[in-house]
Tab-separated table of C-alpha atoms in Angstrom:
chain	number	residue	atom	x	y	z
X	1199	SER	CA	-6.192	-8.923	-19.894
X	1200	ALA	CA	-6.847	-5.284	-20.751
X	1201	VAL	CA	-4.424	-3.154	-22.735
X	1202	ILE	CA	-3.617	0.019	-20.845
X	1203	SER	CA	-1.850	3.109	-22.115
X	1204	GLN	CA	-0.640	6.138	-20.227
X	1205	LYS	CA	0.297	9.605	-21.372
X	1206	PRO	CA	2.809	11.100	-21.027
X	1207	SER	CA	5.369	8.343	-20.550
X	1208	ARG	CA	7.694	10.799	-18.856
X	1209	ASP	CA	7.944	14.490	-18.132
X	1210	ILE	CA	10.196	16.986	-16.436
X	1211	CYS	CA	8.284	19.766	-14.716
X	1212	GLN	CA	9.088	22.841	-12.702
X	1213	ARG	CA	8.028	23.116	-9.098
X	1214	GLY	CA	4.723	24.840	-8.560
X	1215	THR	CA	3.217	23.618	-11.819
X	1216	SER	CA	0.687	20.832	-12.380
X	1217	LEU	CA	0.730	17.770	-14.617
X	1218	THR	CA	-2.214	15.694	-15.760
X	1219	ILE	CA	-1.603	12.031	-16.517
X	1220	GLN	CA	-4.026	10.134	-18.702
X	1221	CYS	CA	-4.884	6.452	-18.496
X	1222	GLN	CA	-6.758	4.771	-21.345
X	1223	VAL	CA	-8.035	1.184	-21.326
X	1224	ASP	CA	-9.102	-0.751	-24.405
X	1225	SER	CA	-12.171	-2.200	-22.697
X	1226	GLN	CA	-14.678	-1.131	-20.062
X	1227	VAL	CA	-13.492	-1.804	-16.534
X	1228	THR	CA	-15.121	-1.231	-13.190
X	1229	MET	CA	-12.077	-0.718	-11.005
X	1230	MET	CA	-9.302	1.732	-11.832
X	1231	PHE	CA	-6.524	2.668	-9.448
X	1232	TRP	CA	-3.692	5.159	-9.294
X	1233	TYR	CA	-0.379	4.243	-7.668
X	1234	ARG	CA	2.899	5.969	-6.949
X	1235	GLN	CA	6.197	4.130	-7.013
X	1236	GLN	CA	9.440	5.711	-5.907
X	1237	PRO	CA	12.543	4.231	-7.577
X	1238	GLY	CA	13.410	0.928	-5.967
X	1239	GLN	CA	10.346	1.037	-3.744
X	1240	SER	CA	7.000	-0.689	-3.544
X	1241	LEU	CA	3.702	0.551	-4.891
X	1242	THR	CA	1.644	2.975	-2.845
X	1243	LEU	CA	-2.036	3.320	-3.652
X	1244	ILE	CA	-3.068	6.929	-4.113
X	1245	ALA	CA	-6.752	6.449	-4.829
X	1246	THR	CA	-9.451	4.393	-6.456
X	1247	ALA	CA	-10.991	6.181	-9.420
X	1248	ASN	CA	-14.759	5.726	-9.316
X	1249	GLN	CA	-16.819	6.213	-12.422
X	1250	GLY	CA	-19.456	8.867	-11.914
X	1251	SER	CA	-18.427	9.798	-8.397
X	1252	GLU	CA	-15.546	11.229	-6.437
X	1253	ALA	CA	-12.386	9.175	-6.126
X	1254	THR	CA	-11.645	7.331	-2.888
X	1255	TYR	CA	-8.317	8.521	-1.509
X	1256	GLU	CA	-5.925	6.619	0.723
X	1257	SER	CA	-4.508	8.014	3.908
X	1258	GLY	CA	-1.933	10.686	3.156
X	1259	PHE	CA	-3.368	11.646	-0.222
X	1260	VAL	CA	-5.888	14.451	-0.728
X	1261	ILE	CA	-8.051	15.562	-3.584
X	1262	ASP	CA	-6.596	19.080	-3.707
X	1263	LYS	CA	-3.146	17.649	-4.408
X	1264	PHE	CA	-4.170	14.704	-6.598
X	1265	PRO	CA	-7.474	15.441	-8.307
X	1266	ILE	CA	-8.772	12.477	-10.277
X	1267	SER	CA	-11.358	12.272	-13.005
X	1268	ARG	CA	-13.159	9.166	-14.257
X	1269	PRO	CA	-15.619	10.281	-16.929
X	1270	ASN	CA	-16.313	6.779	-18.255
X	1271	LEU	CA	-15.362	3.122	-17.859
X	1272	THR	CA	-12.299	3.306	-20.115
X	1273	PHE	CA	-10.546	6.522	-19.116
X	1274	SER	CA	-9.174	8.310	-16.075
X	1275	THR	CA	-6.833	11.184	-15.324
X	1276	LEU	CA	-4.643	11.963	-12.345
X	1277	THR	CA	-3.369	15.483	-11.817
X	1278	VAL	CA	-0.351	16.169	-9.655
X	1279	SER	CA	-0.882	19.741	-8.475
X	1280	ASN	CA	1.523	22.391	-7.242
X	1281	MET	CA	4.411	19.999	-7.694
X	1282	SER	CA	7.517	19.854	-5.549
X	1283	PRO	CA	10.653	17.719	-6.001
X	1284	GLU	CA	9.154	15.244	-3.508
X	1285	ASP	CA	6.519	14.421	-6.120
X	1286	SER	CA	9.188	13.002	-8.426
X	1287	SER	CA	8.129	9.415	-8.899
X	1288	ILE	CA	6.584	6.920	-11.260
X	1289	TYR	CA	2.798	7.125	-11.419
X	1290	LEU	CA	0.942	4.023	-12.532
X	1291	CYS	CA	-2.666	3.373	-13.276
X	1292	SER	CA	-4.083	-0.095	-12.937
X	1293	VAL	CA	-7.361	-1.823	-13.623
X	1294	GLY	CA	-9.013	-4.643	-11.785
X	1295	GLY	CA	-9.609	-8.022	-13.365
X	1296	ALA	CA	-13.120	-9.238	-14.000
X	1297	GLY	CA	-14.473	-11.071	-10.990
X	1298	SER	CA	-11.137	-11.203	-9.240
X	1299	TYR	CA	-8.599	-9.051	-7.460
X	1300	GLU	CA	-5.674	-9.195	-9.839
X	1301	GLN	CA	-4.583	-5.883	-11.301
X	1302	TYR	CA	-3.176	-4.967	-14.686
X	1303	PHE	CA	-0.871	-1.982	-14.801
X	1304	GLY	CA	-0.216	0.666	-17.370
X	1305	PRO	CA	3.369	1.379	-18.443
X	1306	GLY	CA	3.679	4.252	-15.982
X	1307	THR	CA	4.547	7.939	-16.149
X	1308	ARG	CA	7.985	8.920	-14.909
X	1309	LEU	CA	7.760	12.386	-13.405
X	1310	THR	CA	10.741	14.508	-12.449
X	1311	VAL	CA	10.155	17.808	-10.680
X	1312	THR	CA	12.983	20.328	-10.680
I	286	GLY	CA	-3.676	-1.257	9.346
I	287	GLN	CA	-2.789	-4.263	7.291
I	288	GLN	CA	0.921	-4.863	6.766
I	289	VAL	CA	2.490	-7.141	4.202
I	290	MET	CA	6.156	-7.946	4.585
I	291	GLN	CA	8.433	-9.642	2.110
I	292	ILE	CA	11.806	-11.251	2.633
I	293	PRO	CA	14.478	-11.139	1.513
I	294	GLN	CA	14.705	-7.622	0.108
I	295	TYR	CA	17.438	-8.669	-2.328
I	296	GLN	CA	18.640	-12.029	-3.598
I	297	HIS	CA	21.617	-12.638	-5.823
I	298	VAL	CA	21.906	-16.104	-7.324
I	299	GLN	CA	23.995	-17.929	-9.870
I	300	GLU	CA	22.075	-19.005	-12.921
I	301	GLY	CA	20.661	-22.458	-12.298
I	302	GLU	CA	20.239	-21.967	-8.558
I	303	ASP	CA	16.823	-21.904	-6.930
I	304	PHE	CA	15.175	-18.799	-5.475
I	305	THR	CA	12.430	-18.283	-2.931
I	306	THR	CA	10.701	-15.141	-1.696
I	307	TYR	CA	8.357	-15.086	1.281
I	308	CYS	CA	5.377	-12.890	1.981
I	309	ASN	CA	3.883	-12.491	5.470
I	310	SER	CA	0.751	-10.616	6.440
I	311	SER	CA	-0.201	-9.170	9.803
I	312	THR	CA	-3.818	-10.176	9.137
I	313	THR	CA	-5.605	-13.127	7.586
I	314	LEU	CA	-5.891	-12.725	3.845
I	315	SER	CA	-8.823	-13.550	1.625
I	316	ASN	CA	-6.512	-13.775	-1.363
I	317	ILE	CA	-2.999	-12.943	-2.481
I	318	GLN	CA	-1.538	-11.983	-5.830
I	319	TRP	CA	2.013	-12.124	-7.140
I	320	TYR	CA	3.521	-9.693	-9.623
I	321	LYS	CA	6.823	-9.417	-11.458
I	322	GLN	CA	8.389	-6.109	-12.393
I	323	ARG	CA	11.310	-6.167	-14.779
I	324	PRO	CA	13.883	-3.374	-14.472
I	325	GLY	CA	12.374	-0.260	-16.069
I	326	GLY	CA	9.033	-1.960	-16.518
I	327	HIS	CA	5.684	-2.061	-14.812
I	328	PRO	CA	4.298	-4.772	-12.532
I	329	VAL	CA	2.863	-7.742	-14.405
I	330	PHE	CA	0.299	-10.011	-12.789
I	331	LEU	CA	1.529	-13.584	-12.354
I	332	ILE	CA	-1.044	-15.444	-10.300
I	333	GLN	CA	-3.697	-15.268	-7.597
I	334	LEU	CA	-4.111	-17.676	-4.677
I	335	VAL	CA	-7.376	-17.924	-2.809
I	336	LYS	CA	-7.637	-21.234	-0.934
I	337	SER	CA	-5.883	-22.209	2.258
I	338	GLY	CA	-2.852	-24.383	1.468
I	339	GLU	CA	-3.219	-23.768	-2.264
I	340	VAL	CA	-0.260	-24.572	-4.509
I	341	LYS	CA	-0.052	-23.431	-8.104
I	342	LYS	CA	2.688	-23.921	-10.660
I	343	GLN	CA	3.701	-21.999	-13.726
I	344	LYS	CA	6.562	-23.831	-15.427
I	345	ARG	CA	9.535	-23.267	-13.065
I	346	LEU	CA	7.530	-21.075	-10.663
I	347	THR	CA	5.681	-22.567	-7.682
I	348	PHE	CA	3.337	-20.443	-5.605
I	349	GLN	CA	2.016	-21.452	-2.183
I	350	PHE	CA	-0.606	-19.992	0.119
I	351	GLY	CA	-0.231	-20.867	3.785
I	352	GLU	CA	-2.747	-22.942	5.691
I	353	ALA	CA	-3.572	-19.978	7.919
I	354	LYS	CA	-3.795	-17.667	4.880
I	355	LYS	CA	-1.300	-15.265	6.445
I	356	ASN	CA	1.733	-16.126	4.369
I	357	SER	CA	2.726	-17.088	0.874
I	358	SER	CA	5.838	-17.993	-1.059
I	359	LEU	CA	7.134	-17.955	-4.598
I	360	HIS	CA	9.803	-20.469	-5.524
I	361	ILE	CA	11.714	-20.457	-8.795
I	362	THR	CA	13.566	-23.615	-9.756
I	363	ALA	CA	16.789	-23.343	-11.749
I	364	THR	CA	16.776	-19.600	-12.248
I	365	GLN	CA	17.490	-18.091	-15.635
I	366	THR	CA	18.628	-14.586	-16.530
I	367	THR	CA	15.090	-13.895	-17.738
I	368	ASP	CA	13.884	-14.245	-14.133
I	369	VAL	CA	15.630	-11.006	-13.165
I	370	GLY	CA	13.299	-8.429	-11.637
I	371	THR	CA	11.390	-7.508	-8.526
I	372	TYR	CA	8.691	-9.845	-7.287
I	373	PHE	CA	5.831	-8.316	-5.322
I	374	CYS	CA	3.090	-9.972	-3.373
I	375	ALA	CA	-0.171	-8.131	-2.761
I	376	GLY	CA	-2.578	-9.315	-0.135
I	377	ARG	CA	-6.159	-8.434	0.564
I	378	SER	CA	-7.437	-9.020	4.067
I	379	THR	CA	-10.940	-10.284	4.626
I	380	ASN	CA	-12.257	-6.931	5.830
I	381	ALA	CA	-10.300	-4.613	3.555
I	382	GLY	CA	-11.446	-3.124	0.292
I	383	LYS	CA	-8.031	-3.050	-1.299
I	384	SER	CA	-4.842	-5.043	-1.661
I	385	THR	CA	-1.641	-4.056	0.115
I	386	PHE	CA	1.642	-4.580	-1.704
I	387	GLY	CA	4.700	-5.989	-0.033
I	388	ASP	CA	8.042	-4.232	-0.391
I	389	GLY	CA	9.195	-6.683	-3.034
I	390	THR	CA	12.179	-8.974	-3.477
I	391	THR	CA	14.680	-7.982	-6.139
I	392	LEU	CA	16.300	-10.938	-7.836
I	393	THR	CA	19.532	-10.700	-9.779
I	394	VAL	CA	20.896	-13.694	-11.661
I	395	LYS	CA	24.556	-14.038	-12.538
I	396	PRO	CA	25.095	-15.943	-15.777
């Protein structure tokens, strides 16, 4: 399975500011995803990060709020824009397994918005 | 849209007791995955089931996929304190491009 790192691991931000989260994979992968997980809750898919094209967003998530970049097959960023306390959550990137649907998750970024 | 439900939400067991979590989908699934998330950790992939009626084992863990491919279960025999965590299923329906995660079952084990 791929080794995935995320930066930062945690941050405390003021409302109205933006934070960019980086996801780095040690091998080339086709599928990369961004999830949000509230404490004690399940995982909610924000978007699929597509290499070379615009990300595919899930219902309830928009590009203006969560812009995503995917410049190559090993790297992606998620920006949380104009943050409010409701954006406090854990943000996880994941990658798809080769030829299958299993996912491998990064360690997550714990975001607190004050 | 596709819904994936898991029961129970919480399970507290004495060490050595068995544990089972159930996953039910509102639609027929093409495949289902199981993940374990330790407290403070990230989800870790355990296994994928694809075939109707499939049963797979990993040491004390037994995974089943229903005959109708709309439900699945994870059974742990003789739980240990290392089994503590939240177990998620994630199902992908035959006409969906993504997997939907269940709400998870949080297991606590009393030594």
